[in-house]
Short mmCIF file of C-alpha atoms in Angstrom, two decimals:
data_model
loop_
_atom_site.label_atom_id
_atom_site.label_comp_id
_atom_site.label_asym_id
_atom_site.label_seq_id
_atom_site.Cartn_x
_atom_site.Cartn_y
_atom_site.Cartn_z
CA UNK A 531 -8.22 -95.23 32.78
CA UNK A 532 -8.54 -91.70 32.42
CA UNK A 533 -5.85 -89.47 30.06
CA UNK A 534 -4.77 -86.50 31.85
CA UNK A 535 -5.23 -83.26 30.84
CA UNK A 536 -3.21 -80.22 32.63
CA UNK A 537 -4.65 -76.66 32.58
CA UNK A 538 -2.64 -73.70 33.76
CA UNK A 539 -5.17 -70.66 35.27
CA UNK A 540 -5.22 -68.28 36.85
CA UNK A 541 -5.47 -63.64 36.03
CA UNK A 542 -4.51 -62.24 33.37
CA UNK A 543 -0.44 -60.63 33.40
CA UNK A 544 0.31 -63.51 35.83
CA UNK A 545 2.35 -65.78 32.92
CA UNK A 546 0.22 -68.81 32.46
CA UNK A 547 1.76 -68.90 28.36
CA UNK A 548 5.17 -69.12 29.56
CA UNK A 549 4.27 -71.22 32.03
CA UNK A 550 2.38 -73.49 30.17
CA UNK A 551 5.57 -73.51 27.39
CA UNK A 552 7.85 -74.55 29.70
CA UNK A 553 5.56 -77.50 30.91
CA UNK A 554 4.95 -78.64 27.07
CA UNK A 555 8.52 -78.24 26.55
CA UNK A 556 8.96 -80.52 29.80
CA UNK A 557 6.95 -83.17 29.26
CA UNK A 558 6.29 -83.21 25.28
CA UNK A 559 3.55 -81.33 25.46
CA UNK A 560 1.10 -79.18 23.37
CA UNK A 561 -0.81 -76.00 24.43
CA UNK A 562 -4.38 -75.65 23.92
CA UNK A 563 -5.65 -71.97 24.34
CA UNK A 564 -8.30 -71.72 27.27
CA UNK A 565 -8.92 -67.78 25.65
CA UNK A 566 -12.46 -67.15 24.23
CA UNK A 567 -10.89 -64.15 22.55
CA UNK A 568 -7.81 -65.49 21.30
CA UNK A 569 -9.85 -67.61 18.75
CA UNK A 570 -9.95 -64.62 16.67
CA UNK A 571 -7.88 -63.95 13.77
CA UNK A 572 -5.28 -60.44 13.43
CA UNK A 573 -6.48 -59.69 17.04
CA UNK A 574 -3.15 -60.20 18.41
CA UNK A 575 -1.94 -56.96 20.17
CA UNK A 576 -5.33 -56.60 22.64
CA UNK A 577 -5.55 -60.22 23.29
CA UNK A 578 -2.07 -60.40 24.43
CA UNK A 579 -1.95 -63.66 21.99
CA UNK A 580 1.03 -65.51 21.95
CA UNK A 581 3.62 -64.76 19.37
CA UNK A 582 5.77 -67.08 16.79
CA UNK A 583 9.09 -66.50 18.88
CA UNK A 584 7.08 -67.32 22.69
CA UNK A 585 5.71 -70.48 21.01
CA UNK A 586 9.32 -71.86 20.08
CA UNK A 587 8.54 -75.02 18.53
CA UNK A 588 5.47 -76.11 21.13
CA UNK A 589 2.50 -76.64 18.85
CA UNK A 590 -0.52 -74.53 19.46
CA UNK A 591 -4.44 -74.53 19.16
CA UNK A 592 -7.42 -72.57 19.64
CA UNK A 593 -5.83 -69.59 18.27
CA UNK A 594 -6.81 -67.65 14.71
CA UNK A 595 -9.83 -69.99 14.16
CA UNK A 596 -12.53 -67.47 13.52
CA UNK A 597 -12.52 -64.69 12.17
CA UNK A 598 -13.64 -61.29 13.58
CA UNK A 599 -17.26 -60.99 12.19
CA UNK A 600 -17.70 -64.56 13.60
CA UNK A 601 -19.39 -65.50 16.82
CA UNK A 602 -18.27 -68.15 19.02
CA UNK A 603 -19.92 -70.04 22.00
CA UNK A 604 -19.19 -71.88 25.21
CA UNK A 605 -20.46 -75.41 23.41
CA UNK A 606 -18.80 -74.81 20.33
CA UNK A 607 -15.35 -74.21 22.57
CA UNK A 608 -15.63 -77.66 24.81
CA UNK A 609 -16.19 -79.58 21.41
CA UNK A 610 -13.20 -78.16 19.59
CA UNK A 611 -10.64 -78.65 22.77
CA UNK A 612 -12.09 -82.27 23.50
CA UNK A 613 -11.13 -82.69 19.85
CA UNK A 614 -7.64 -80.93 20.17
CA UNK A 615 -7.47 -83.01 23.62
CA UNK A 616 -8.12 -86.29 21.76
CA UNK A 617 -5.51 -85.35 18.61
CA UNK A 618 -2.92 -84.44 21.12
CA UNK A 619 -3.22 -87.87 23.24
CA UNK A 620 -3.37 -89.42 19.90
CA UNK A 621 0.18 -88.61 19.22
CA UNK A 622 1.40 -89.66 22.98
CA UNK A 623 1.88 -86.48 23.88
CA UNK A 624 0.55 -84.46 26.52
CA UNK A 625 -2.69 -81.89 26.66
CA UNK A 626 -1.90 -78.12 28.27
CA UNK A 627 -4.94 -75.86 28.33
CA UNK A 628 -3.94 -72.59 29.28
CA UNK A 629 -5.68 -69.37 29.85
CA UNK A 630 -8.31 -67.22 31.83
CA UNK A 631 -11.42 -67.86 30.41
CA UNK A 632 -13.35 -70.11 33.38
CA UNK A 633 -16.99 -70.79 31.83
CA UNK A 634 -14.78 -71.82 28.64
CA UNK A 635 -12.38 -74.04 30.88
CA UNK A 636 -14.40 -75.07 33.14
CA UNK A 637 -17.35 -76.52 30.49
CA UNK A 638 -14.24 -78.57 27.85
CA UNK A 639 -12.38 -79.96 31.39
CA UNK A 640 -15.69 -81.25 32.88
CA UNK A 641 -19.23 -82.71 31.96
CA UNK A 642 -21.03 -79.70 31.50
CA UNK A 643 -24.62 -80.32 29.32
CA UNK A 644 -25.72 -77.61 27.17
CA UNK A 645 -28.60 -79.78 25.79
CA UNK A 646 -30.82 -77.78 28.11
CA UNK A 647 -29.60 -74.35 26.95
CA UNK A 648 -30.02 -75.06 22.98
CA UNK A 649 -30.92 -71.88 21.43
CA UNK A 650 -34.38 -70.88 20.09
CA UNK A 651 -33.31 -68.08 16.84
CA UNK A 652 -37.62 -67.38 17.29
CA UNK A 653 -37.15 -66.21 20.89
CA UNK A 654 -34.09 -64.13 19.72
CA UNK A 655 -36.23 -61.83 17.07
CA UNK A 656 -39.24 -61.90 20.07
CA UNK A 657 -36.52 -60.41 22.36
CA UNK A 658 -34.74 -58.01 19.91
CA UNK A 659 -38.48 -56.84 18.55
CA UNK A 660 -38.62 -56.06 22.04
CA UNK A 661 -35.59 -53.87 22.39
CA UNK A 662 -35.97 -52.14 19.10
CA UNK A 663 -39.47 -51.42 20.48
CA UNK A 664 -38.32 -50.37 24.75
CA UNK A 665 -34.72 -50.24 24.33
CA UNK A 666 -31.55 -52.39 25.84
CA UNK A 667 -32.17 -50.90 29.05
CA UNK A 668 -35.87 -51.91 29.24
CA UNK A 669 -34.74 -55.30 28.57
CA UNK A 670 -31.92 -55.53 30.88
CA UNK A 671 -34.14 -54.26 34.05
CA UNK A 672 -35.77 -57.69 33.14
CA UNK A 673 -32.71 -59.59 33.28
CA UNK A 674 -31.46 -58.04 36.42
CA UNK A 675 -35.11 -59.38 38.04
CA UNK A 676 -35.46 -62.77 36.99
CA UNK A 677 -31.43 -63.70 37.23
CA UNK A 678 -29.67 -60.68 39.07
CA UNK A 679 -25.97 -62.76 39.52
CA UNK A 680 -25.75 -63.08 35.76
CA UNK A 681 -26.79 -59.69 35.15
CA UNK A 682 -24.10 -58.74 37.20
CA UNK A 683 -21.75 -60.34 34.85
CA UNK A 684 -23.07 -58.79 31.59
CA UNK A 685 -22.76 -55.43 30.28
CA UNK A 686 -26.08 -53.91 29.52
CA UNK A 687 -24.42 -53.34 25.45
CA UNK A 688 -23.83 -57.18 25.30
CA UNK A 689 -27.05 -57.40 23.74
CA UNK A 690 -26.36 -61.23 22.44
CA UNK A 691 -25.78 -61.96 26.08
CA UNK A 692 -28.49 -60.20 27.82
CA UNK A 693 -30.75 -62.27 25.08
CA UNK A 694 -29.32 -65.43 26.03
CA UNK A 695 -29.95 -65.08 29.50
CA UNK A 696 -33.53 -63.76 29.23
CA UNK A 697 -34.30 -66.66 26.36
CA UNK A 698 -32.82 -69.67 29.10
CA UNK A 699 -34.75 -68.31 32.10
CA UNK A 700 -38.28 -67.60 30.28
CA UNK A 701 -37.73 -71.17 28.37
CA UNK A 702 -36.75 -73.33 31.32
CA UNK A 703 -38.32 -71.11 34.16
CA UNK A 704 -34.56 -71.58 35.54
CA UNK A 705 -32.02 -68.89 35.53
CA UNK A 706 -28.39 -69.59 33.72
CA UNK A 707 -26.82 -68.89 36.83
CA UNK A 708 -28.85 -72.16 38.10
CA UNK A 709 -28.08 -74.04 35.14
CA UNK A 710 -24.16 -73.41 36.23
CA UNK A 711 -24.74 -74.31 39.35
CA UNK A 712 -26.09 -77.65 38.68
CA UNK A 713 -23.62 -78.96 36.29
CA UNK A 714 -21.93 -82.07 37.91
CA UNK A 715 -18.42 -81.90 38.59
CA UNK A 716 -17.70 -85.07 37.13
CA UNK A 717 -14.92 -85.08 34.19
CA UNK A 718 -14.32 -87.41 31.05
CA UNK A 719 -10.45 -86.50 31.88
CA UNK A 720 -8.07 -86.26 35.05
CA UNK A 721 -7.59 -82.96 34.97
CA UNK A 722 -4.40 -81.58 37.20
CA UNK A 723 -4.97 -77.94 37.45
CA UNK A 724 -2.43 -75.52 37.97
CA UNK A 725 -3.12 -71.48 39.31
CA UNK A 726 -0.39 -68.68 38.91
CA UNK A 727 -1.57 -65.71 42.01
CA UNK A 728 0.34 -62.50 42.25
CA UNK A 729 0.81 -60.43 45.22
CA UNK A 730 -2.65 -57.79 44.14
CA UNK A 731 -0.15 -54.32 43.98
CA UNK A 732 2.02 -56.12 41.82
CA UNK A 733 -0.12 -58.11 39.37
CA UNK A 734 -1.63 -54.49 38.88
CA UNK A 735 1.02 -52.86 38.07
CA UNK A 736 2.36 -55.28 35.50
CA UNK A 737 -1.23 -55.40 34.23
CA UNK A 738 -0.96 -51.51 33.96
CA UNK A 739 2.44 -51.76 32.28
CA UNK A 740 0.91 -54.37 29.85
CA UNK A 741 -1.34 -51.45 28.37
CA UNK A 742 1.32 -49.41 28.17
CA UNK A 743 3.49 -51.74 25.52
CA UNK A 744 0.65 -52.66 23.99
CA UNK A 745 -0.35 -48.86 23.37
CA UNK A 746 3.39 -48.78 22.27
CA UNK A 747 2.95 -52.25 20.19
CA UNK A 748 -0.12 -50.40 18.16
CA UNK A 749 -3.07 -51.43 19.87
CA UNK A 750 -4.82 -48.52 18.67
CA UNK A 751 -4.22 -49.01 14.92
CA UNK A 752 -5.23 -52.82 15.56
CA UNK A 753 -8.55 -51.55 17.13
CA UNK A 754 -8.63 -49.06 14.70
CA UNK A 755 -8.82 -51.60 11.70
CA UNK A 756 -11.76 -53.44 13.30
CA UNK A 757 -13.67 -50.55 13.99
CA UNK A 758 -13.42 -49.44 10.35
CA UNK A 759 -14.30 -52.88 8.92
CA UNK A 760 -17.29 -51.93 10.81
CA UNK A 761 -17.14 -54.69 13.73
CA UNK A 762 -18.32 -52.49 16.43
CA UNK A 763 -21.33 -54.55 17.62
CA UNK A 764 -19.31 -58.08 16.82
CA UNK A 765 -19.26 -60.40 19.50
CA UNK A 766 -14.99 -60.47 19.36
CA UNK A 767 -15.05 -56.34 19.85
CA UNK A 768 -16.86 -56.95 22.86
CA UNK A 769 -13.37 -57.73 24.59
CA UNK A 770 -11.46 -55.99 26.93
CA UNK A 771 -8.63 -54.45 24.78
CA UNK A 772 -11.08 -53.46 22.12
CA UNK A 773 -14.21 -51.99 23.77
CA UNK A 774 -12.58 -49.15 25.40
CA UNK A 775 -11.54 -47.69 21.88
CA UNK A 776 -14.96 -47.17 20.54
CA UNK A 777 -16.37 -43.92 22.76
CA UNK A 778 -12.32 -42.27 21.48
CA UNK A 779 -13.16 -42.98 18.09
CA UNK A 780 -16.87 -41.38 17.93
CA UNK A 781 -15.27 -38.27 20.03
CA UNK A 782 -16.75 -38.82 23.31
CA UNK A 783 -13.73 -39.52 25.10
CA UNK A 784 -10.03 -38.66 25.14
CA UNK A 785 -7.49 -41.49 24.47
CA UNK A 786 -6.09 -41.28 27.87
CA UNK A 787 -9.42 -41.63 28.93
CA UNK A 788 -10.09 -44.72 26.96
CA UNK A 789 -6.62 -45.91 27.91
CA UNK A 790 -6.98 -45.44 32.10
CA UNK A 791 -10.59 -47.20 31.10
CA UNK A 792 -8.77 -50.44 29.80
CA UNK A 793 -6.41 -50.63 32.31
CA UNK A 794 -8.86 -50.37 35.05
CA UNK A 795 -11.38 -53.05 33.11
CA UNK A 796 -8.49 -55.49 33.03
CA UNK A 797 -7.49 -54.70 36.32
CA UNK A 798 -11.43 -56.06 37.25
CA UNK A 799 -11.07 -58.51 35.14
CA UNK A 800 -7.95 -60.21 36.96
CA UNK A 801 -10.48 -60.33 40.23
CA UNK A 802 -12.87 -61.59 38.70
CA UNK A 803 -10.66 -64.17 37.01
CA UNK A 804 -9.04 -65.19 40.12
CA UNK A 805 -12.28 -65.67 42.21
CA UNK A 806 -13.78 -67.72 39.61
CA UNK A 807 -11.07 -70.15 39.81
CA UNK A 808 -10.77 -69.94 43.37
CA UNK A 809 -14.92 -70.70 43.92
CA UNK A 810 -15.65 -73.09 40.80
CA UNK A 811 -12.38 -75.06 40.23
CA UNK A 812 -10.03 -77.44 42.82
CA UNK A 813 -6.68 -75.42 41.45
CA UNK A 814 -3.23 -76.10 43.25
CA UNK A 815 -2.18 -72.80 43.47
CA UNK A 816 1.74 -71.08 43.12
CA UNK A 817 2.33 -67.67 44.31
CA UNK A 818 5.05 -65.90 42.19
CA UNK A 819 6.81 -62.25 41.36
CA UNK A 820 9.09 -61.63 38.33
CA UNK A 821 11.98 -62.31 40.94
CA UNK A 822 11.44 -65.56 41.69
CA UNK A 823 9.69 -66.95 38.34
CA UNK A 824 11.85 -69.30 37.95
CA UNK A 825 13.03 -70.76 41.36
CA UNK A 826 9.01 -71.06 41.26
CA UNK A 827 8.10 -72.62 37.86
CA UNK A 828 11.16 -75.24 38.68
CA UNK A 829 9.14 -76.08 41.62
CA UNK A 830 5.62 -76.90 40.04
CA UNK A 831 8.14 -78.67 37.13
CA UNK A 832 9.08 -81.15 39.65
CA UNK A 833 5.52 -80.93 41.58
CA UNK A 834 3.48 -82.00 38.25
CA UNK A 835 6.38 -84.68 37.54
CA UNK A 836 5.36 -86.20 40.62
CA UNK A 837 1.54 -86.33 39.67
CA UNK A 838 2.12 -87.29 36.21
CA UNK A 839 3.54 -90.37 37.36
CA UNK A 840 0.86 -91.03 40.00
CA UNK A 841 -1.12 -94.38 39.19
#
């Protein structure tokens, strides 16, 4: 018999972390975080990272693992939850993934093989020879021709990104957006998956509002500190939040410029987010709006009792 695993999704701003407290708290329960950039350590403000007094006394994992210099991958990610997974079931209690990450959800909820995708450090110096030599955007135009979806998805600066794509098509003469595809949905767990939507005005404007404490919170100073450590190419500064600093701090932008640019990055983001889930993942889904948070969380309450005590 499977052990069940339950993973709150959905945008970013929506509440998924309070959401997924309240269900630990519920049903003795820990939280796993389904963030790929929470992993990082002192990258709290920009990550919107869940604090000591949120957490109350639900454990956590997944978060301040690695530290900024360090990269981190989709493989490396399903290993370390199926082990949280298997600790937390361990000690009868019950598995919460939360976050907005969907590759990263997606690949430690279901069989997804990587075996084919193993990565080939010789093809990496052949590729960046090749972009020292043409340039990034040289390099890209090849990615956008031999797997145009995923180019879609990666900025032309995410160098370690465009390489991975370029080294899994030329290697396996399929694209990674093909390699996605063909995963089988098949998972290990029973997974009950729970999505948080907002009204689209609404979930903008508290995504706005976001950016605006976290300005106030010292989001700048925290990006600040990485950028001086010299992080600026680092996979972790890569992240919305952090990115949008860089041009302000070499003088080609304002800060309200860079500010406007994160809040309409994150405000793509939250599409994207949603239509990933929507497309790749069989999510029960819960409208809600600050008013009615918690008529609506004490509804899913009682709707995952229900499944958790399905045979």
């Amino acid at each position: 018999m499977k052990n069940t695993v339950v993973a709150v999704v959905g945008p970013t701003a929506v509440g998924k972390t309070s959401l997924s407290i309240e269900i630990a708290k519920r049903f003795n329960g820990e939280v796993i975080s389904g963030d790929s950039m929470q992993i990082y350590k002192q990258m709290d403000i920009g990550t919107a990272k869940v604090t000591k007094q949120e957490m109350g006394d639900v454990p956590h994992r997944m978060i301040d693992i690695k530290q900024a210099d360090e990269s981190f991958s989709v493989a490396e990610f399903q290993t370390s939850v199926r082990t949280s997974i298997s600790d937390i079931i361990g000690e009868n209690r019950l598995p919460i993934i939360a976050g907005g990450t969907g590759l990263y959800i997606q690949a430690a909820l279901f069989e997804y093989n990587f075996a084919e995708e193993a990565r080939d450090a010789s093809y990496q110096k052949i590729i960046e020879q090749r972009i020292n030599e043409y340039g990034i955007d040289f390099v890209y135009k090849q990615l956008q021709k031999a797997d145009p979806e995923q180019a879609q998805r990666i900025h032309p600066n995410n160098i370690r990104r465009v390489i991975r794509a370029l080294e899994v098509y030329e290697r396996t003469g399929k694209t990674m957006s093909e390699h996605h595809e063909q995963q089988q949905p098949n998972s290990p767990y029973k997974p009950i998956l729970i999505g948080l939507e907002m009204e689209r005005e609404l979930l903008y404007k508290r995504i706005n509002n976001r950016v605006d404490v976290m300005m106030e919170e010292g989001l700048l100073e925290e990006v600040h500190s990485f950028y001086e450590r010299g992080l600026e190419h680092s996979q972790s500064m890569k992240a919305i939040g952090y990115k949008e600093f860089i041009p302000y701090f070499k003088g080609e932008q304002s800060l309200q410029e860079s500010v406007e640019l994160l809040k309409r990055n994150s405000r793509r983001f939250a599409k994207r987010q949603f239509t990933w889930f929507k497309n790749k993942m069989d999510v029960t889904w819960y409208k809600i709006s600050p008013e009615q948070k918690d008529e609506k969380f004490a509804i899913i309450l009682e709707n995952l009792a229900g499944k958790l005590t399905e045979k």
